[in-house]
mmCIF file of C-alpha atoms in Angstrom:
data_model
loop_
_atom_site.group_PDB
_atom_site.id
_atom_site.type_symbol
_atom_site.label_atom_id
_atom_site.label_comp_id
_atom_site.label_asym_id
_atom_site.label_seq_id
_atom_site.Cartn_x
_atom_site.Cartn_y
_atom_site.Cartn_z
ATOM 1 C CA MET A 1 2.518 205.813 150.548
ATOM 2 C CA THR A 2 -0.052 203.224 149.621
ATOM 3 C CA HIS A 3 -2.282 205.513 147.574
ATOM 4 C CA GLY A 4 -3.087 203.905 144.225
ATOM 5 C CA GLN A 5 -1.401 200.601 145.033
ATOM 6 C CA GLU A 6 -3.253 197.361 144.437
ATOM 7 C CA ARG A 7 -4.102 195.379 147.523
ATOM 8 C CA TRP A 8 -4.086 191.642 148.115
ATOM 9 C CA ILE A 9 -4.938 189.355 150.958
ATOM 10 C CA GLY A 10 -2.176 187.056 152.159
ATOM 11 C CA VAL A 11 -3.198 184.030 154.231
ATOM 12 C CA ASP A 12 -1.055 181.796 156.431
ATOM 13 C CA ILE A 13 -2.705 178.500 157.436
ATOM 14 C CA GLY A 14 -0.872 176.807 160.302
ATOM 15 C CA GLY A 15 -1.352 174.081 162.846
ATOM 16 C CA THR A 16 -2.235 176.455 165.674
ATOM 17 C CA LYS A 17 -3.488 179.594 163.950
ATOM 18 C CA VAL A 18 -4.844 180.955 160.685
ATOM 19 C CA ALA A 19 -3.760 184.511 159.896
ATOM 20 C CA ALA A 20 -4.720 186.867 157.087
ATOM 21 C CA ALA A 21 -3.528 190.349 156.123
ATOM 22 C CA VAL A 22 -4.102 193.031 153.539
ATOM 23 C CA VAL A 23 -0.807 193.505 151.698
ATOM 24 C CA THR A 24 0.104 196.155 149.141
ATOM 25 C CA SER A 25 2.054 195.441 145.965
ATOM 26 C CA SER A 26 5.167 196.787 147.720
ATOM 27 C CA GLY A 27 4.758 194.349 150.613
ATOM 28 C CA GLU A 28 3.325 196.702 153.227
ATOM 29 C CA VAL A 29 0.894 195.096 155.716
ATOM 30 C CA LEU A 30 -2.118 197.375 156.202
ATOM 31 C CA GLU A 31 -4.227 195.215 158.517
ATOM 32 C CA SER A 32 -4.056 191.681 159.859
ATOM 33 C CA VAL A 33 -6.408 189.320 161.663
ATOM 34 C CA ARG A 34 -6.035 185.835 163.050
ATOM 35 C CA ALA A 35 -7.959 182.986 164.647
ATOM 36 C CA ALA A 36 -7.149 179.673 166.262
ATOM 37 C CA THR A 37 -7.001 176.806 163.789
ATOM 38 C CA PRO A 38 -10.122 174.675 164.352
ATOM 39 C CA ALA A 39 -9.591 171.023 165.136
ATOM 40 C CA ALA A 40 -12.738 169.872 163.324
ATOM 41 C CA GLY A 41 -11.074 169.174 159.970
ATOM 42 C CA ARG A 42 -10.408 170.787 156.615
ATOM 43 C CA ASP A 43 -13.867 172.282 156.020
ATOM 44 C CA ALA A 44 -13.742 174.088 159.368
ATOM 45 C CA VAL A 45 -10.250 175.383 158.571
ATOM 46 C CA LEU A 46 -11.395 176.721 155.195
ATOM 47 C CA ASP A 47 -14.511 178.248 156.747
ATOM 48 C CA THR A 48 -12.337 180.043 159.318
ATOM 49 C CA THR A 49 -10.024 181.243 156.544
ATOM 50 C CA ALA A 50 -12.938 182.582 154.524
ATOM 51 C CA ALA A 51 -14.337 184.351 157.599
ATOM 52 C CA LEU A 52 -11.016 186.153 158.157
ATOM 53 C CA ILE A 53 -10.925 187.164 154.510
ATOM 54 C CA ASP A 54 -14.468 188.514 154.743
ATOM 55 C CA GLN A 55 -13.514 190.456 157.858
ATOM 56 C CA LEU A 56 -10.724 192.228 155.996
ATOM 57 C CA ARG A 57 -12.867 192.926 152.950
ATOM 58 C CA VAL A 58 -15.282 194.992 155.051
ATOM 59 C CA THR A 59 -12.791 197.883 154.923
ATOM 60 C CA HIS A 60 -10.490 196.946 152.011
ATOM 61 C CA THR A 61 -11.056 196.321 148.331
ATOM 62 C CA VAL A 62 -8.640 193.634 147.153
ATOM 63 C CA ASP A 63 -7.695 192.088 143.821
ATOM 64 C CA GLY A 64 -7.036 188.503 144.895
ATOM 65 C CA ILE A 65 -5.879 186.121 147.586
ATOM 66 C CA GLY A 66 -2.625 184.277 148.140
ATOM 67 C CA VAL A 67 -2.439 181.346 150.550
ATOM 68 C CA GLY A 68 0.482 179.638 152.208
ATOM 69 C CA ALA A 69 -0.608 176.125 153.230
ATOM 70 C CA PRO A 70 1.206 173.283 154.955
ATOM 71 C CA GLY A 71 2.025 170.230 152.893
ATOM 72 C CA ILE A 72 2.994 169.568 149.282
ATOM 73 C CA VAL A 73 0.804 171.718 147.059
ATOM 74 C CA ASP A 74 -0.007 171.278 143.378
ATOM 75 C CA ARG A 75 0.397 174.888 142.249
ATOM 76 C CA SER A 76 -1.765 174.468 139.131
ATOM 77 C CA SER A 77 -4.809 173.206 141.020
ATOM 78 C CA GLY A 78 -4.228 174.613 144.508
ATOM 79 C CA ARG A 79 -4.732 171.139 145.974
ATOM 80 C CA VAL A 80 -2.781 169.685 148.908
ATOM 81 C CA VAL A 81 -1.402 166.432 147.511
ATOM 82 C CA PHE A 82 0.451 165.388 150.659
ATOM 83 C CA ALA A 83 0.450 166.540 154.278
ATOM 84 C CA SER A 84 1.568 165.263 157.654
ATOM 85 C CA ASP A 85 -0.755 165.210 160.643
ATOM 86 C CA ILE A 86 -0.208 168.897 161.477
ATOM 87 C CA LEU A 87 -3.798 169.453 160.347
ATOM 88 C CA PRO A 88 -6.221 166.499 160.631
ATOM 89 C CA GLY A 89 -7.596 165.505 157.237
ATOM 90 C CA TRP A 90 -5.624 168.196 155.412
ATOM 91 C CA MET A 91 -4.243 165.925 152.697
ATOM 92 C CA GLY A 92 -6.402 166.297 149.587
ATOM 93 C CA ALA A 93 -7.806 169.692 150.593
ATOM 94 C CA GLU A 94 -8.942 171.653 147.507
ATOM 95 C CA VAL A 95 -7.803 174.964 148.964
ATOM 96 C CA ARG A 96 -7.974 177.027 145.808
ATOM 97 C CA SER A 97 -11.385 175.930 144.514
ATOM 98 C CA GLU A 98 -12.974 175.902 147.971
ATOM 99 C CA LEU A 99 -11.809 179.424 148.830
ATOM 100 C CA GLU A 100 -12.685 180.757 145.389
ATOM 101 C CA ALA A 101 -16.203 179.381 145.885
ATOM 102 C CA ARG A 102 -16.441 181.014 149.312
ATOM 103 C CA THR A 103 -14.992 184.409 148.351
ATOM 104 C CA SER A 104 -15.601 184.836 144.578
ATOM 105 C CA LEU A 105 -11.993 186.072 144.264
ATOM 106 C CA PRO A 106 -9.021 184.527 142.427
ATOM 107 C CA VAL A 107 -6.918 182.422 144.808
ATOM 108 C CA THR A 108 -3.287 181.293 144.470
ATOM 109 C CA VAL A 109 -1.973 178.562 146.773
ATOM 110 C CA ASP A 110 1.521 177.291 147.508
ATOM 111 C CA ASN A 111 3.400 175.578 150.295
ATOM 112 C CA ASP A 112 3.808 177.863 153.321
ATOM 113 C CA VAL A 113 7.611 177.880 153.248
ATOM 114 C CA ARG A 114 7.706 178.624 149.517
ATOM 115 C CA VAL A 115 5.383 181.525 150.124
ATOM 116 C CA MET A 116 7.834 182.900 152.719
ATOM 117 C CA ALA A 117 10.690 182.378 150.259
ATOM 118 C CA HIS A 118 8.778 184.268 147.575
ATOM 119 C CA GLY A 119 8.469 187.283 149.874
ATOM 120 C CA GLU A 120 12.202 187.224 150.618
ATOM 121 C CA ASN A 121 12.929 186.946 146.895
ATOM 122 C CA MET A 122 10.752 189.939 146.053
ATOM 123 C CA ILE A 123 11.603 192.430 148.811
ATOM 124 C CA GLY A 124 13.778 190.651 151.368
ATOM 125 C CA ALA A 125 17.203 189.126 151.758
ATOM 126 C CA GLY A 126 16.991 187.175 148.494
ATOM 127 C CA HIS A 127 16.092 190.152 146.305
ATOM 128 C CA GLY A 128 18.293 190.433 143.212
ATOM 129 C CA ARG A 129 20.127 187.174 143.864
ATOM 130 C CA SER A 130 20.693 184.661 141.085
ATOM 131 C CA SER A 131 19.812 181.670 143.253
ATOM 132 C CA VAL A 132 18.574 181.323 146.830
ATOM 133 C CA LEU A 133 18.152 178.446 149.234
ATOM 134 C CA PHE A 134 15.557 179.585 151.786
ATOM 135 C CA VAL A 135 15.503 177.712 155.094
ATOM 136 C CA SER A 136 12.680 178.024 157.618
ATOM 137 C CA ILE A 137 13.308 176.949 161.207
ATOM 138 C CA GLY A 138 10.040 176.935 163.066
ATOM 139 C CA THR A 139 7.443 174.404 164.197
ATOM 140 C CA GLY A 140 9.011 172.290 161.467
ATOM 141 C CA ILE A 141 11.979 172.612 159.151
ATOM 142 C CA GLY A 142 11.188 173.845 155.658
ATOM 143 C CA GLY A 143 13.115 174.831 152.581
ATOM 144 C CA ALA A 144 12.619 176.355 149.154
ATOM 145 C CA LEU A 145 14.890 176.794 146.136
ATOM 146 C CA SER A 146 14.711 179.814 143.833
ATOM 147 C CA ILE A 147 16.592 180.447 140.619
ATOM 148 C CA GLY A 148 16.453 183.787 138.865
ATOM 149 C CA GLY A 149 13.866 184.984 141.365
ATOM 150 C CA GLU A 150 11.499 182.111 140.499
ATOM 151 C CA LEU A 151 10.546 179.337 142.897
ATOM 152 C CA ARG A 152 11.489 175.847 141.742
ATOM 153 C CA HIS A 153 8.985 173.142 142.648
ATOM 154 C CA GLY A 154 10.539 170.050 141.083
ATOM 155 C CA ALA A 155 8.812 167.073 139.517
ATOM 156 C CA HIS A 156 6.818 166.224 142.632
ATOM 157 C CA GLY A 157 6.602 169.591 144.394
ATOM 158 C CA THR A 158 9.353 168.941 146.935
ATOM 159 C CA ALA A 159 12.334 170.920 145.587
ATOM 160 C CA GLY A 160 14.225 172.476 148.492
ATOM 161 C CA GLU A 161 12.471 170.358 151.126
ATOM 162 C CA LEU A 162 14.800 169.793 154.106
ATOM 163 C CA ALA A 163 12.688 168.350 156.912
ATOM 164 C CA HIS A 164 13.212 164.702 156.044
ATOM 165 C CA LEU A 165 16.964 164.733 155.434
ATOM 166 C CA LEU A 166 18.670 161.991 157.415
ATOM 167 C CA VAL A 167 20.983 163.236 160.187
ATOM 168 C CA PRO A 168 23.544 161.470 162.431
ATOM 169 C CA ALA A 169 21.493 162.102 165.565
ATOM 170 C CA ALA A 170 18.231 161.078 167.185
ATOM 171 C CA GLY A 171 15.673 163.672 168.234
ATOM 172 C CA ALA A 172 13.760 163.640 171.483
ATOM 173 C CA ILE A 173 10.538 163.854 169.457
ATOM 174 C CA GLY A 174 9.574 162.628 166.010
ATOM 175 C CA CYS A 175 9.633 164.504 162.738
ATOM 176 C CA GLY A 176 6.217 165.293 161.236
ATOM 177 C CA CYS A 177 6.464 161.895 159.536
ATOM 178 C CA GLY A 178 7.316 160.161 162.823
ATOM 179 C CA ARG A 179 11.001 159.379 162.323
ATOM 180 C CA THR A 180 13.516 160.636 164.886
ATOM 181 C CA ASP A 181 16.559 160.637 162.595
ATOM 182 C CA HIS A 182 15.303 163.416 160.326
ATOM 183 C CA LEU A 183 16.502 167.029 160.521
ATOM 184 C CA GLU A 184 13.100 168.239 161.714
ATOM 185 C CA ALA A 185 13.249 165.889 164.715
ATOM 186 C CA VAL A 186 16.534 167.435 165.860
ATOM 187 C CA ALA A 187 16.588 171.106 164.883
ATOM 188 C CA SER A 188 13.017 172.460 164.715
ATOM 189 C CA GLY A 189 11.644 174.653 167.489
ATOM 190 C CA PRO A 190 9.711 171.834 169.231
ATOM 191 C CA ALA A 191 12.717 169.524 168.777
ATOM 192 C CA MET A 192 14.960 171.959 170.644
ATOM 193 C CA ALA A 193 12.374 172.321 173.414
ATOM 194 C CA ALA A 194 12.004 168.531 173.705
ATOM 195 C CA GLU A 195 15.766 168.024 173.746
ATOM 196 C CA TYR A 196 16.119 170.518 176.610
ATOM 197 C CA ALA A 197 13.416 168.698 178.593
ATOM 198 C CA ALA A 198 15.164 165.360 178.002
ATOM 199 C CA ARG A 199 18.599 166.633 179.008
ATOM 200 C CA ALA A 200 17.420 168.653 181.998
ATOM 201 C CA GLY A 201 14.934 166.044 183.207
ATOM 202 C CA VAL A 202 12.034 168.505 183.304
ATOM 203 C CA PRO A 203 8.631 168.691 181.592
ATOM 204 C CA MET A 204 8.687 170.103 178.064
ATOM 205 C CA GLN A 205 8.352 173.887 177.888
ATOM 206 C CA PRO A 206 7.902 176.288 174.962
ATOM 207 C CA LEU A 207 11.074 177.150 173.077
ATOM 208 C CA GLN A 208 10.815 180.756 174.222
ATOM 209 C CA LYS A 209 11.258 179.573 177.819
ATOM 210 C CA VAL A 210 14.340 177.557 176.832
ATOM 211 C CA VAL A 211 15.801 180.644 175.151
ATOM 212 C CA ALA A 212 15.084 182.709 178.277
ATOM 213 C CA LEU A 213 16.861 180.085 180.378
ATOM 214 C CA MET A 214 19.842 180.247 178.032
ATOM 215 C CA HIS A 215 20.024 184.033 178.449
ATOM 216 C CA SER A 216 19.896 183.615 182.221
ATOM 217 C CA GLY A 217 22.933 181.347 182.104
ATOM 218 C CA ASP A 218 21.520 177.827 181.896
ATOM 219 C CA PRO A 219 24.337 175.752 180.315
ATOM 220 C CA ILE A 220 21.988 172.957 179.192
ATOM 221 C CA ALA A 221 19.784 175.422 177.298
ATOM 222 C CA ARG A 222 22.816 176.946 175.612
ATOM 223 C CA ALA A 223 24.196 173.536 174.670
ATOM 224 C CA VAL A 224 20.871 172.446 173.150
ATOM 225 C CA ILE A 225 20.579 175.529 170.954
ATOM 226 C CA THR A 226 24.263 175.450 169.997
ATOM 227 C CA ASP A 227 24.028 171.760 169.059
ATOM 228 C CA ALA A 228 20.946 172.374 166.920
ATOM 229 C CA GLY A 229 22.655 175.241 165.139
ATOM 230 C CA GLU A 230 25.784 173.200 164.471
ATOM 231 C CA LEU A 231 23.790 170.300 163.060
ATOM 232 C CA LEU A 232 21.864 172.654 160.786
ATOM 233 C CA GLY A 233 25.158 174.080 159.561
ATOM 234 C CA ARG A 234 26.545 170.645 158.792
ATOM 235 C CA VAL A 235 23.434 169.605 156.898
ATOM 236 C CA LEU A 236 23.284 172.858 154.936
ATOM 237 C CA ALA A 237 26.924 172.419 153.925
ATOM 238 C CA GLY A 238 25.891 169.265 152.087
ATOM 239 C CA VAL A 239 22.759 170.810 150.607
ATOM 240 C CA ALA A 240 24.693 173.850 149.400
ATOM 241 C CA THR A 241 27.250 171.610 147.738
ATOM 242 C CA ALA A 242 24.441 169.867 145.844
ATOM 243 C CA PHE A 243 22.562 173.032 144.754
ATOM 244 C CA ASP A 244 25.297 175.712 144.863
ATOM 245 C CA PRO A 245 23.050 178.700 145.677
ATOM 246 C CA GLU A 246 24.398 182.232 145.630
ATOM 247 C CA VAL A 247 22.987 182.817 149.123
ATOM 248 C CA ILE A 248 21.284 180.891 151.915
ATOM 249 C CA VAL A 249 18.528 182.830 153.710
ATOM 250 C CA ILE A 250 17.516 181.658 157.191
ATOM 251 C CA GLY A 251 14.007 182.504 158.449
ATOM 252 C CA GLY A 252 11.139 181.093 160.489
ATOM 253 C CA GLY A 253 10.049 181.599 164.078
ATOM 254 C CA ALA A 254 12.947 179.757 165.756
ATOM 255 C CA ALA A 255 15.428 181.762 163.666
ATOM 256 C CA GLN A 256 14.352 184.746 165.756
ATOM 257 C CA ILE A 257 16.661 183.303 168.443
ATOM 258 C CA GLY A 258 19.319 185.163 166.499
ATOM 259 C CA ALA A 259 23.076 184.862 166.876
ATOM 260 C CA ASP A 260 22.938 182.169 169.560
ATOM 261 C CA LEU A 261 21.546 179.800 166.912
ATOM 262 C CA LEU A 262 22.898 181.330 163.700
ATOM 263 C CA SER A 263 26.531 181.760 164.809
ATOM 264 C CA PRO A 264 27.100 178.037 165.494
ATOM 265 C CA LEU A 265 25.180 177.269 162.288
ATOM 266 C CA MET A 266 27.498 179.488 160.241
ATOM 267 C CA SER A 267 30.656 178.221 161.965
ATOM 268 C CA ALA A 268 29.754 174.581 161.332
ATOM 269 C CA PHE A 269 28.862 175.393 157.726
ATOM 270 C CA ARG A 270 32.260 177.022 157.109
ATOM 271 C CA VAL A 271 34.082 174.024 158.614
ATOM 272 C CA GLU A 272 32.105 171.310 156.843
ATOM 273 C CA ALA A 273 31.604 172.816 153.377
ATOM 274 C CA MET A 274 34.382 172.460 150.863
ATOM 275 C CA LYS A 275 35.782 175.507 149.103
ATOM 276 C CA PRO A 276 34.428 177.561 147.422
ATOM 277 C CA ILE A 277 31.010 176.509 148.864
ATOM 278 C CA ALA A 278 32.238 177.467 152.357
ATOM 279 C CA GLU A 279 32.203 181.122 151.281
ATOM 280 C CA THR A 280 28.462 181.075 150.467
ATOM 281 C CA ALA A 281 26.687 184.011 152.103
ATOM 282 C CA ILE A 282 24.274 183.036 154.897
ATOM 283 C CA LEU A 283 21.794 185.820 155.587
ATOM 284 C CA PRO A 284 18.999 186.264 158.130
ATOM 285 C CA ALA A 285 15.546 186.743 156.565
ATOM 286 C CA ARG A 286 14.308 190.338 156.612
ATOM 287 C CA LEU A 287 10.540 189.992 156.751
ATOM 288 C CA GLY A 288 10.294 188.544 160.273
ATOM 289 C CA THR A 289 7.021 187.153 161.529
ATOM 290 C CA ASP A 290 5.045 188.854 158.724
ATOM 291 C CA ALA A 291 6.924 186.792 156.114
ATOM 292 C CA PRO A 292 4.135 184.246 155.398
ATOM 293 C CA LEU A 293 1.491 186.944 154.997
ATOM 294 C CA VAL A 294 3.646 189.274 152.902
ATOM 295 C CA GLY A 295 4.875 186.419 150.747
ATOM 296 C CA ALA A 296 1.341 185.136 150.165
ATOM 297 C CA GLY A 297 0.083 188.574 149.188
ATOM 298 C CA LEU A 298 2.986 189.129 146.786
ATOM 299 C CA LEU A 299 2.419 185.642 145.328
ATOM 300 C CA ALA A 300 -1.165 186.593 144.497
ATOM 301 C CA ALA A 301 0.112 189.752 142.844
ATOM 302 C CA ALA A 302 2.697 187.823 140.826
ATOM 303 C CA THR A 303 0.074 185.316 139.678
ATOM 304 C CA ARG A 304 -2.222 188.132 138.553
ATOM 305 C CA THR A 305 0.692 189.582 136.536
ATOM 306 C CA GLU A 306 1.409 186.215 134.901
ATOM 307 C CA VAL A 307 -2.263 185.733 133.958
ATOM 308 C CA SER A 308 -2.527 189.209 132.412
ATOM 309 C CA ARG A 309 0.527 188.781 130.165
#
């Protein structure tokens, strides 16, 4: 199946882990490795990333590297121009040049959510669509806008960004920027977990535990997840009115909750959005937890194609 296909390494740099995988041009993951994200700063993170890449290259010959990185990324230089405190000292990281120096391979870098969106555009739920708003619900809230299969970055690299949209609610924890009245503070995975702890009067637990409690009949857990879904739906109704995408694709780790989160999201969207926006298709992402790695690998392949034209 993979005989003769070019291979790429896709990298996902996150606040808790760095992962890397060998990805074929068709999006198949052949091998993946991961390591805990070091807390010692950007150089340690890039050293760990390079070590994972080297580990994969022992048994695979690859043509280039694609990286999904947190923060606002200058695509032309591969530099992180803005980042929250998810990674200490990450703002200003020269990801592309540093990894090219460490690996002697061409490196393409983009924001982590845009990388996921690229994968969905190429082989996932957004494939063949004229315009896509990709929404990631995970440790944070992310978004990306694609038109004609191409990611749109905007004048300052923030096109499609959703985390810092103001909402008529206050989260139990702060957004990555610290404010509690931003969407990320109310509807991200940690925000849902913190809201459950606040309502139930218990110590904060991982979101997976809150979901398990919901499935076991805990009404507070169900209310928290339903409320988060409804708020997301209301916000997306406004965003969809502004950008008018053909489809909205929902991905990210917390989206794996499934219908218990997505059904209230869709219902609120239909109620709040004006016609014909209310009929916009809302689709679950198809690539699952491999999305950042697949998207990064396919981004490297796309960049190689652009360069060779």
